[in-house]
PDB file of C-alpha atoms in Angstrom:
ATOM      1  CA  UNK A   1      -2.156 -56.994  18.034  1.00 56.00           C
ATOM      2  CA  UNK A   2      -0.921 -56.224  14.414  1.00 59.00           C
ATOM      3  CA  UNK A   3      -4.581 -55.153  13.445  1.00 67.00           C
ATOM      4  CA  UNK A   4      -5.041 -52.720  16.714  1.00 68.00           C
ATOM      5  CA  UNK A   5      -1.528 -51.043  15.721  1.00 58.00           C
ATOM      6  CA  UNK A   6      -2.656 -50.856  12.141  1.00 60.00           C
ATOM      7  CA  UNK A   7      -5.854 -48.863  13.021  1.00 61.00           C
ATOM      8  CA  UNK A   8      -4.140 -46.693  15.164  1.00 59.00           C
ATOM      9  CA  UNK A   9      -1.787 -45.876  12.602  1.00 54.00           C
ATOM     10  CA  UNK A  10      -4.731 -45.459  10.415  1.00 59.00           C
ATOM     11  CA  UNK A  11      -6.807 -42.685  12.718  1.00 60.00           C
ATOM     12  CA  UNK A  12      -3.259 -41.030  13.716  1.00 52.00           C
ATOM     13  CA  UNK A  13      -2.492 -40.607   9.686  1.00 58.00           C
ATOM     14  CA  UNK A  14      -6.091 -39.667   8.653  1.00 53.00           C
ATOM     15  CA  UNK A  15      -5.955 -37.045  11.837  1.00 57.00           C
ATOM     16  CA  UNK A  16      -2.605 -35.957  11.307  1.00 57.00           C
ATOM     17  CA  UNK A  17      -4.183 -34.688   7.645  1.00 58.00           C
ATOM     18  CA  UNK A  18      -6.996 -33.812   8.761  1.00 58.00           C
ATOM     19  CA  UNK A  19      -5.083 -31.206  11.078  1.00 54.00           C
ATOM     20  CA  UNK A  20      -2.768 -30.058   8.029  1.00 62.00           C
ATOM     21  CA  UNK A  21      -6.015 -29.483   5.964  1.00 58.00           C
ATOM     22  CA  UNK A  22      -7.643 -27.381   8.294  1.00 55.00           C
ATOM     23  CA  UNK A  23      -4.359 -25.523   9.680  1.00 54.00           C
ATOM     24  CA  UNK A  24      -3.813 -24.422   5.816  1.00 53.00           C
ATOM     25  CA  UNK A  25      -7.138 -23.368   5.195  1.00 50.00           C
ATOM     26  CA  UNK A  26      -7.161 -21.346   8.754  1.00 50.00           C
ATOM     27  CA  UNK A  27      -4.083 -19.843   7.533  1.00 50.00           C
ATOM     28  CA  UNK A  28      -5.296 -18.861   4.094  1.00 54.00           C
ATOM     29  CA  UNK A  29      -8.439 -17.215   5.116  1.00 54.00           C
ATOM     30  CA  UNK A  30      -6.329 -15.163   7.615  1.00 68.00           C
ATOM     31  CA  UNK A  31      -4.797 -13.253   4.881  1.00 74.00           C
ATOM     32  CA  UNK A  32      -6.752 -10.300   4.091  1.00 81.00           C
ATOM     33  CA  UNK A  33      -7.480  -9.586   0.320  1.00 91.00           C
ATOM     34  CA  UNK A  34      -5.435  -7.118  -1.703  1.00 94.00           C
ATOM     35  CA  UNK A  35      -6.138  -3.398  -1.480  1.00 96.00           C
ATOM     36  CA  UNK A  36      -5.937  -0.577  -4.742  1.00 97.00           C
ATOM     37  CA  UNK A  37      -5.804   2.780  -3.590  1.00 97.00           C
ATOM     38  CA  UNK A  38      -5.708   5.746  -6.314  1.00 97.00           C
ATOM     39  CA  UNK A  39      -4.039   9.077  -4.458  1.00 98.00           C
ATOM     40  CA  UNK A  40      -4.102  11.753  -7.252  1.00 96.00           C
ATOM     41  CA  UNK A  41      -1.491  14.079  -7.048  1.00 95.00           C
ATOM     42  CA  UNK A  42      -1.231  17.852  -8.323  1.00 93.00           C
ATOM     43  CA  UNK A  43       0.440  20.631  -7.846  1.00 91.00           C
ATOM     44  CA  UNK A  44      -2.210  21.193  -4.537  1.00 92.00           C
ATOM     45  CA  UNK A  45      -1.406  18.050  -3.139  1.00 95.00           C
ATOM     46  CA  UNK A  46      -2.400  14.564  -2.730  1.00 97.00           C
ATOM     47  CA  UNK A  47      -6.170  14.043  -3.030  1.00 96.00           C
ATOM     48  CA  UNK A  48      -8.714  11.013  -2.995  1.00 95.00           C
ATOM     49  CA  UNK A  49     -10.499   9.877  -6.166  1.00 92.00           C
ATOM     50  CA  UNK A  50     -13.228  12.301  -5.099  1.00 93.00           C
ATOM     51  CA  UNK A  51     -11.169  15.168  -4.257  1.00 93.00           C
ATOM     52  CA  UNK A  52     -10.593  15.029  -0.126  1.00 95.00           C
ATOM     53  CA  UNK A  53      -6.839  16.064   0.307  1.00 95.00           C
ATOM     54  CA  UNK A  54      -5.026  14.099   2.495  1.00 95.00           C
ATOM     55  CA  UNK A  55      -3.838  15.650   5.666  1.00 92.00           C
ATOM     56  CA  UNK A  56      -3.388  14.726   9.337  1.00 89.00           C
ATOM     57  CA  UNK A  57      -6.735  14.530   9.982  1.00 92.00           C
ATOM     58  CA  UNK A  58      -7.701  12.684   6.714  1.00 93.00           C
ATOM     59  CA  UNK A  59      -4.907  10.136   6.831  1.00 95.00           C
ATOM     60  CA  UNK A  60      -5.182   6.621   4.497  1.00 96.00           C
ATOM     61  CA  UNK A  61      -5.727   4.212   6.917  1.00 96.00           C
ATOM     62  CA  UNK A  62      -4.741   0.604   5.457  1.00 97.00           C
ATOM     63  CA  UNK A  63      -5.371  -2.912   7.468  1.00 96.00           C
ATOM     64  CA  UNK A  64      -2.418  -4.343   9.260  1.00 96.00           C
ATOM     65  CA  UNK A  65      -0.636  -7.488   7.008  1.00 95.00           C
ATOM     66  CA  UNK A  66      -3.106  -6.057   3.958  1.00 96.00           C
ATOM     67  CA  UNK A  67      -1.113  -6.107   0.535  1.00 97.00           C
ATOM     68  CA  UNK A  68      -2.019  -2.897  -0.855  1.00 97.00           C
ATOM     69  CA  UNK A  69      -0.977  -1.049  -4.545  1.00 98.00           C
ATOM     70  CA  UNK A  70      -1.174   2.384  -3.884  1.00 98.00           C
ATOM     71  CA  UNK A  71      -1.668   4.341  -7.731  1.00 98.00           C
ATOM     72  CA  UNK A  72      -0.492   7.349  -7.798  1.00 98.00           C
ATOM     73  CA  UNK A  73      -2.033   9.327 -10.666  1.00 97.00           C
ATOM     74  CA  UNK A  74      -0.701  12.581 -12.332  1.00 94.00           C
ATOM     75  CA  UNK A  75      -3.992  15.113 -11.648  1.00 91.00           C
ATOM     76  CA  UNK A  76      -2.405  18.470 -13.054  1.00 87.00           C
ATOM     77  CA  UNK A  77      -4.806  20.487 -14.907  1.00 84.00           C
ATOM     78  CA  UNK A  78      -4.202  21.542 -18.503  1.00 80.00           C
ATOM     79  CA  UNK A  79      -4.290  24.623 -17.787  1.00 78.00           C
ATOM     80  CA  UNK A  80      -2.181  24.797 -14.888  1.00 80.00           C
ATOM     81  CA  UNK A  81       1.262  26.145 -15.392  1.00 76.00           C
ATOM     82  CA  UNK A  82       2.329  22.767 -13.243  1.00 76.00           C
ATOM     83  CA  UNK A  83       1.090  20.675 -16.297  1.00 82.00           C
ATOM     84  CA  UNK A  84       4.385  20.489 -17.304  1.00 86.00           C
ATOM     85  CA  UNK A  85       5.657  19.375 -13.887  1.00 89.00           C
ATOM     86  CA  UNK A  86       7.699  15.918 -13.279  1.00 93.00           C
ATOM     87  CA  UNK A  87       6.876  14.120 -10.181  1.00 94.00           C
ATOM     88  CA  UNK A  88       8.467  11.026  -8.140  1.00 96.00           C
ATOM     89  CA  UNK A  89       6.972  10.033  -5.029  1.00 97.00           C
ATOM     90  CA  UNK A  90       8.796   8.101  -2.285  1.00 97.00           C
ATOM     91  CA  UNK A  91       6.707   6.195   1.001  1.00 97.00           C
ATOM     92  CA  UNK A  92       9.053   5.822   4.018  1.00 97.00           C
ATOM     93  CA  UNK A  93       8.637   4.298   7.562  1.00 95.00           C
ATOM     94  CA  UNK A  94       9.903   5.261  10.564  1.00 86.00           C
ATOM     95  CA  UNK A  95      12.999   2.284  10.926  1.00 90.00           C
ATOM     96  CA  UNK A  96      13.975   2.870   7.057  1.00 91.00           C
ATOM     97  CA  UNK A  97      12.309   1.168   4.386  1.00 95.00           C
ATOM     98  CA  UNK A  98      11.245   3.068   1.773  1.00 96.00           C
ATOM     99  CA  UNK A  99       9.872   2.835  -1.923  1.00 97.00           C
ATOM    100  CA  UNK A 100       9.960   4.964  -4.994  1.00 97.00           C
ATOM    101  CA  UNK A 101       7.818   5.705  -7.945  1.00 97.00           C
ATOM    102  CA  UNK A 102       8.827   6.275 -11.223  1.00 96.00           C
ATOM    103  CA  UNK A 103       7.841   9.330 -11.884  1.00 95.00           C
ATOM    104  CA  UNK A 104       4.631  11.133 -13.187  1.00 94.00           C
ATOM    105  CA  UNK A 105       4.153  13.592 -15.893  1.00 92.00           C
ATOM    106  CA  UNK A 106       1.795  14.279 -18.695  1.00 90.00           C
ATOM    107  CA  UNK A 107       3.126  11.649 -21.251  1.00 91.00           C
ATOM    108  CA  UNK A 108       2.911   9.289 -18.004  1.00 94.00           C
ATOM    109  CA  UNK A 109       0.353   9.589 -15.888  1.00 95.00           C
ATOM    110  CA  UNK A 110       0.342   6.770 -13.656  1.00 97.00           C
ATOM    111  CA  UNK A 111       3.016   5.036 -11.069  1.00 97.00           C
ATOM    112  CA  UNK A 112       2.769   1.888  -8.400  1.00 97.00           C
ATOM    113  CA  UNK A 113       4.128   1.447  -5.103  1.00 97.00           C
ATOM    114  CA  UNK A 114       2.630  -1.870  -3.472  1.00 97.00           C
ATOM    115  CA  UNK A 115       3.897  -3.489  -0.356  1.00 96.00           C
ATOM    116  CA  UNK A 116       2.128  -5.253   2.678  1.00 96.00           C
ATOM    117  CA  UNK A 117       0.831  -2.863   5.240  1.00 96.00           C
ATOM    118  CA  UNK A 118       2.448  -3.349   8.823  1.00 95.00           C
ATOM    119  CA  UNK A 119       5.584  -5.557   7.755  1.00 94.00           C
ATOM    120  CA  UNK A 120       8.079  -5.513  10.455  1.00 92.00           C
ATOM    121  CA  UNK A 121       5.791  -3.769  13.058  1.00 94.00           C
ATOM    122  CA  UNK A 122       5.793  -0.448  10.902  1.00 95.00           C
ATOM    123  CA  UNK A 123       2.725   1.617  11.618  1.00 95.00           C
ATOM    124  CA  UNK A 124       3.140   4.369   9.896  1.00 96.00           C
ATOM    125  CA  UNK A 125       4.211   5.413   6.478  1.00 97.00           C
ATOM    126  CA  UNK A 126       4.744   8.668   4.833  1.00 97.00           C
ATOM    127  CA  UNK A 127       4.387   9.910   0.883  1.00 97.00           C
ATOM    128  CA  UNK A 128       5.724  12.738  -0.468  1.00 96.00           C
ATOM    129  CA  UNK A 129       7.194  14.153  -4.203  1.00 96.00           C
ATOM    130  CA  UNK A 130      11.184  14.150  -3.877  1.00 96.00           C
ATOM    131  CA  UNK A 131      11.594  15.772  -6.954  1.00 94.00           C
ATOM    132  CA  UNK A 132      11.612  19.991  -7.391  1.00 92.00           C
ATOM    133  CA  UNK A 133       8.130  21.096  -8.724  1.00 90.00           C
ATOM    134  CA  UNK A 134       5.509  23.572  -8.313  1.00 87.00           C
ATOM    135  CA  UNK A 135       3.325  23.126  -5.313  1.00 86.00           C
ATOM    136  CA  UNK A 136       6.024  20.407  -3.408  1.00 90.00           C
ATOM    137  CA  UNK A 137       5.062  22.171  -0.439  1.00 93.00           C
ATOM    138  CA  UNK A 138       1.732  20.828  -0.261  1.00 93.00           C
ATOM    139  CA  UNK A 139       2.873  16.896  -1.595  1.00 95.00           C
ATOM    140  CA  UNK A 140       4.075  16.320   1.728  1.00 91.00           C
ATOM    141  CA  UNK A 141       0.755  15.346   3.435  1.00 82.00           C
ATOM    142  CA  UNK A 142       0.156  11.672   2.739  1.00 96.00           C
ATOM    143  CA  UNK A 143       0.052   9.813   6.024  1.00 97.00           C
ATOM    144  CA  UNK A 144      -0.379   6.401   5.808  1.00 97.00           C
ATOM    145  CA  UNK A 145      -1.903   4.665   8.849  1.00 97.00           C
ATOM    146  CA  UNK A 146      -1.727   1.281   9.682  1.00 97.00           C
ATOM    147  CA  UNK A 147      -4.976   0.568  11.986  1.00 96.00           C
ATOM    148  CA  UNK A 148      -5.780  -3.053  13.423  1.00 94.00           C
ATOM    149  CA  UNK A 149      -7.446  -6.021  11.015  1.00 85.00           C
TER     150      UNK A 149
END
């Protein structure tokens, strides 16, 4: 009797770990790796690395639960009179959260915002400068979508 109850303590331990093992590797490989996104940004607007402005119809679609950096880079041309422009952009969601830059200029021409896409049900973000500066009319246009894993 003592042998029988050892054994099934035995299979019940090794399949209790057995479950663990797999449950934490299942749970791992769910996560999806990070993302890096580049957005250039310029006195015309937000723009892809190869030049597409953002709009409504070109929205930056990021996986749901996907950690992402977005890098937003300061794109001014020399020899636009905006090279000497400061800007500070700010993502928001619908129910409040938000996230700022620091902010871009010539003598510092890059600034992170990273987060995980679709925390707390948000599908949509939005991107634009908050700071006064030539062309902040048009750095209003970066939707960020939130499409399905």
């Amino acid at each position: 009797m003592k042998s029988i109850a050892t054994r099934i303590g035995t299979i019940v331990t090794v399949l209790a770990f057995t479950v663990m093992i797999a449950a934490s590797g299942v749970t791992y490989a769910a996560v999806p790796p990070p993302m890096e996104i580049k957005v250039r940004v310029s006195e015309k607007g937000f723009t892809d690395e190869k030049g597409k402005a953002y709009s409504a119809k070109n929205m930056l679609k990021i996986p749901n639960g996907t950690p992402v950096t977005i890098t937003f880079v300061f794109g001014e041309d020399l020899t636009s009179l905006a090279v000497g422009d400061t800007h500070q952009i700010e993502i928001r969601s619908d129910n409040g959260w938000k996230e700022e830059t620091g902010k871009l200029w010539i003598m510092s021409r890059q600034a992170s915002v990273t987060f995980r896409a679709g925390e707390n049900g948000i599908t949509q973000y939005r991107a634009y400068c908050i700071l006064d500066c030539i062309g902040m009319e048009h750095l209003t246009n970066l939707l960020i979508q939130v499409v399905p894993a």
